[in-house]
N, CA and C of each residue as an Amber inpcrd file, in Angstrom:
protein
   249
  27.0080000 -65.6910000  62.2740000  28.1050000 -66.5570000  62.6140000
  27.7660000 -67.4610000  63.7740000  28.6600000 -68.3110000  64.1200000
  28.4690000 -69.2410000  65.2220000  28.4520000 -68.4620000  66.5250000
  27.3940000 -68.6160000  67.3030000  27.3000000 -67.9650000  68.6000000
  27.0890000 -66.4630000  68.5270000  26.7110000 -65.9430000  67.3540000
  26.5130000 -64.5020000  67.1950000  25.2980000 -64.0030000  67.9430000
  25.2440000 -62.6840000  68.1760000  24.1000000 -62.1030000  68.8720000
  22.8350000 -62.3590000  68.0820000  21.7750000 -62.7030000  68.7770000
  20.4900000 -62.9380000  68.1490000  20.3580000 -64.3160000  67.5160000
  21.4180000 -65.0780000  67.5200000  21.3500000 -66.4210000  66.9200000
  20.5730000 -67.3380000  67.8500000  19.6810000 -68.1150000  67.2840000
  18.9500000 -69.0940000  68.0820000  19.8840000 -70.2410000  68.4510000
  19.7550000 -70.7270000  69.6770000  20.5590000 -71.8630000  70.1220000
  19.8040000 -73.1390000  69.7850000  20.4250000 -74.0100000  69.0410000
  19.8240000 -75.2930000  68.6900000  20.8470000 -76.3900000  68.9350000
  20.3350000 -77.5220000  69.3760000  21.2230000 -78.6770000  69.5710000
  21.4620000 -79.3320000  68.2290000  22.6920000 -79.5630000  67.9290000
  23.0280000 -80.2720000  66.6970000  24.3930000 -80.9360000  66.8650000
  24.7090000 -81.8190000  65.9580000  26.0020000 -82.4860000  65.9420000
  26.5630000 -82.3020000  64.5400000  27.7190000 -81.7160000  64.4540000
  28.3710000 -81.4600000  63.1780000  29.3120000 -82.6160000  62.8650000
  29.1090000 -83.2630000  61.7250000  30.0040000 -84.3360000  61.2880000
  31.1940000 -83.7180000  60.5570000  32.3910000 -84.0040000  61.0310000
  33.6120000 -83.5430000  60.3710000  34.1960000 -84.7300000  59.6160000
  34.3270000 -84.5810000  58.3080000  34.8300000 -85.6710000  57.4730000
  36.0810000 -85.1670000  56.7640000  37.2660000 -85.5500000  57.2570000
  38.5050000 -85.0720000  56.6410000  38.6060000 -85.4710000  55.1660000
  39.2140000 -84.6050000  54.3940000  39.3980000 -84.8330000  52.9640000
  40.1540000 -86.1300000  52.7140000  39.6450000 -86.9290000  51.7950000
  40.2680000 -88.1870000  51.4020000  41.1150000 -87.9360000  50.1590000
  42.4020000 -88.2790000  50.1840000  43.2520000 -88.0050000  49.0250000
  42.8400000 -88.8230000  47.8010000  42.8640000 -88.1730000  46.6480000
  42.5850000 -88.8270000  45.3680000  43.5800000 -88.2950000  44.3420000
  43.7050000 -88.9980000  43.2420000  44.5660000 -88.5310000  42.1650000
  44.0980000 -87.1940000  41.6200000  42.7840000 -87.0280000  41.4760000
  42.2410000 -85.7650000  40.9650000  42.5520000 -84.6190000  41.9180000
  42.4380000 -84.8560000  43.2060000  42.7550000 -83.8170000  44.1870000
  44.2350000 -83.4890000  44.1990000  45.0710000 -84.4970000  44.0050000
  46.5180000 -84.2800000  43.9920000  46.9120000 -83.3330000  42.8610000
  46.2500000 -83.4630000  41.7150000  46.5210000 -82.5670000  40.5860000
  46.2250000 -81.1250000  40.9720000  45.2130000 -80.9290000  41.8160000
  44.8180000 -79.5810000  42.2480000  45.5900000 -79.1160000  43.4890000
  46.4330000 -79.9960000  44.0510000  47.2150000 -79.6340000  45.2230000
  46.4890000 -79.8150000  46.5440000  45.3670000 -80.5530000  46.5490000
  44.6250000 -80.7760000  47.7850000  45.3490000 -81.7910000  48.6570000
  45.4200000 -81.5140000  49.9380000  46.0680000 -82.4050000  50.8950000
  45.0990000 -82.7740000  52.0020000  45.2680000 -83.9670000  52.5550000
  44.4710000 -84.3700000  53.7160000  45.0280000 -83.6860000  54.9550000
  44.1490000 -83.2670000  55.8860000  44.6450000 -82.6910000  57.1300000
  45.2360000 -83.7750000  58.0180000  46.1750000 -83.3800000  58.8600000
  46.7310000 -84.3220000  59.8340000  45.7160000 -84.5230000  60.9620000
  45.9160000 -85.5600000  61.7430000  45.0340000 -85.7850000  62.8990000
  45.0920000 -84.5920000  63.8550000  46.2860000 -84.0280000  64.0400000
  46.4230000 -82.8560000  64.9200000  45.6310000 -81.6660000  64.3870000
  45.6560000 -81.4480000  63.0740000  44.8970000 -80.3360000  62.4860000
  43.3990000 -80.5360000  62.6650000  42.9390000 -81.7550000  62.4730000
  41.5140000 -82.0570000  62.6580000  41.1210000 -81.8460000  64.1120000
  41.9530000 -82.3110000  65.0380000  41.6530000 -82.1460000  66.4620000
  41.6630000 -80.6760000  66.8670000  42.5780000 -79.8940000  66.3250000
  42.6090000 -78.4560000  66.6160000  41.3150000 -77.7840000  66.1510000
  40.8590000 -78.1410000  64.9490000  39.6110000 -77.5930000  64.4210000
  38.4240000 -78.0190000  65.2730000  38.3850000 -79.3260000  65.6360000
  37.2930000 -79.8340000  66.4730000  37.2700000 -79.1310000  67.8250000
  38.4490000 -78.8950000  68.4050000  38.5410000 -78.1980000  69.6920000
  38.0650000 -76.7500000  69.5840000  38.3890000 -76.1010000  68.4640000
  37.9310000 -74.7180000  68.2570000  36.4120000 -74.6800000  68.1790000
  35.8170000 -75.6390000  67.5130000  34.3560000 -75.7060000  67.4550000
  33.7800000 -75.9260000  68.8530000  34.3930000 -76.8520000  69.6100000
  33.9120000 -77.1450000  70.9660000  33.9720000 -75.9020000  71.8480000
  35.0200000 -75.0870000  71.6770000  35.1410000 -73.8640000  72.4940000
  34.0300000 -72.8720000  72.1820000  33.4040000 -73.0170000  71.0130000
  32.2720000 -72.1660000  70.6280000  30.9310000 -72.8210000  70.9580000
  30.9920000 -73.9930000  71.5940000  29.7770000 -74.6970000  71.9730000
  29.1920000 -75.5720000  70.8760000  29.9750000 -75.8630000  69.8500000
  29.5050000 -76.6910000  68.7420000  29.9820000 -78.1250000  68.9590000
  29.0300000 -79.0460000  69.0660000  29.3630000 -80.4650000  69.2140000
  29.7050000 -81.0340000  67.8440000  30.7480000 -81.8470000  67.7920000
  31.1400000 -82.4260000  66.5080000  31.6710000 -83.8330000  66.6980000
  31.6690000 -84.5660000  65.6090000  32.1610000 -85.9310000  65.5780000
  33.0290000 -86.0620000  64.3380000  34.2540000 -86.5540000  64.5060000
  35.1430000 -86.7620000  63.3660000  34.8500000 -88.1350000  62.7940000
  34.5890000 -88.1770000  61.4970000  34.2820000 -89.4360000  60.8090000
  35.4290000 -89.7420000  59.8590000  36.3270000 -90.6060000  60.3180000
  37.4890000 -90.9740000  59.5190000  37.0700000 -91.9330000  58.4210000
  37.7370000 -91.8550000  57.2930000  37.4600000 -92.6820000  56.1300000
  37.9450000 -94.1060000  56.3430000  37.1570000 -95.0610000  55.8980000
  37.5770000 -96.4670000  55.9620000  38.5350000 -96.7560000  54.8080000
  39.2700000 -97.8400000  54.9290000  40.1980000 -98.2360000  53.8660000
  39.4460000 -98.4910000  52.5630000  38.2570000 -99.0920000  52.6500000
  37.5040000 -99.3760000  51.4210000  37.0370000 -98.0870000  50.7580000
  36.7150000 -97.0700000  51.5430000  36.3330000 -95.7730000  50.9710000
  37.4930000 -95.1050000  50.2740000  38.6810000 -95.2050000  50.8750000
  39.8670000 -94.6280000  50.2390000  40.1710000 -95.3380000  48.9260000
  40.0570000 -96.6620000  48.9280000  40.3370000 -97.4370000  47.7150000
  39.3690000 -97.0850000  46.5880000  38.1350000 -96.7430000  46.9230000
  37.1160000 -96.4600000  45.9100000  37.0900000 -94.9910000  45.5120000
  37.9710000 -94.1590000  46.0790000  37.9220000 -92.7090000  45.8510000
  36.5240000 -92.1770000  46.1310000  35.8430000 -92.7620000  47.1130000
  34.4650000 -92.3820000  47.3450000  34.1900000 -91.8540000  48.7310000
  35.1920000 -91.6460000  49.5310000  34.9660000 -91.2060000  50.8990000
  34.7890000 -89.6970000  50.9680000  34.3380000 -89.2300000  52.0590000
  34.1010000 -87.8240000  52.4180000  33.1750000 -87.1370000  51.4370000
  32.2130000 -87.8780000  50.8820000  31.2110000 -87.2690000  50.0300000
  31.6900000 -86.9500000  48.6300000  32.8830000 -87.3350000  48.2970000
  33.3800000 -87.0540000  46.9460000  33.4730000 -88.3710000  46.1950000
  33.0290000 -88.3480000  44.9940000  33.1890000 -89.5130000  44.1330000
  34.0310000 -89.0650000  42.9550000  35.1230000 -89.7390000  42.7240000
  36.0180000 -89.3800000  41.6390000  35.7750000 -90.3320000  40.4840000
  35.6100000 -89.7820000  39.3220000  35.4080000 -90.5840000  38.1260000
  36.7350000 -90.6590000  37.3830000  37.1470000 -91.8710000  37.0530000
  38.3690000 -92.0690000  36.2820000  37.9990000 -91.9170000  34.8100000
  38.4630000 -90.8410000  34.1880000  38.0900000 -90.5440000  32.8070000
  39.1020000 -91.0550000  31.7940000  40.1260000 -91.7730000  32.2820000
  41.1080000 -92.3250000  31.3460000  40.4760000 -93.4230000  30.5070000
  40.9490000 -93.5620000  29.3040000  40.4930000 -94.6550000  28.4360000
  41.0260000 -95.9640000  28.9960000  40.3170000 -97.0730000  28.7830000
  40.7700000 -98.3680000  29.3190000  42.2180000 -98.7000000  28.9540000
  42.6740000 -98.3380000  27.7650000  44.0360000 -98.6480000  27.3640000
  45.0610000 -97.8690000  28.1810000  44.6350000 -96.7190000  28.7850000
  45.5220000 -95.8770000  29.5740000  45.6370000 -96.3070000  31.0310000
  44.7450000 -97.2000000  31.4520000  44.7040000 -97.6050000  32.8580000
  45.6230000 -98.8070000  33.0590000  46.6020000 -98.6600000  33.9770000
  47.4970000 -99.7900000  34.2270000  46.7450000-100.9770000  34.8070000
  47.1590000-102.1910000  34.4400000  46.4830000-103.3760000  34.9890000
  47.2450000-103.9370000  36.1460000
C-alpha cells in the first residue's frame, strides 16, 4: 500500500483525471465527482505524501466523449442519430 513498511520511497506525480460524463456512462449510473470530492481525495493523497495534479477536462474533450482516457463509440445507426 501507499507508505507501507518496506515500500521504497520514489518521487512521482499522480495525475488525477475526474470522470467525464458520457451517455454510455449515464446508462451505467456513472457520475462525475464534484470539485469538493476531487479536492478531498487529493488532500488525502497529500496527507500520505503523494503529490498529485488534478487535470480537468476541456470543453472540447467533453464534446468528443474523449476526455479522461475514455473514448466512447456511438453505435447507433445513422438514421437513429438526431441531426
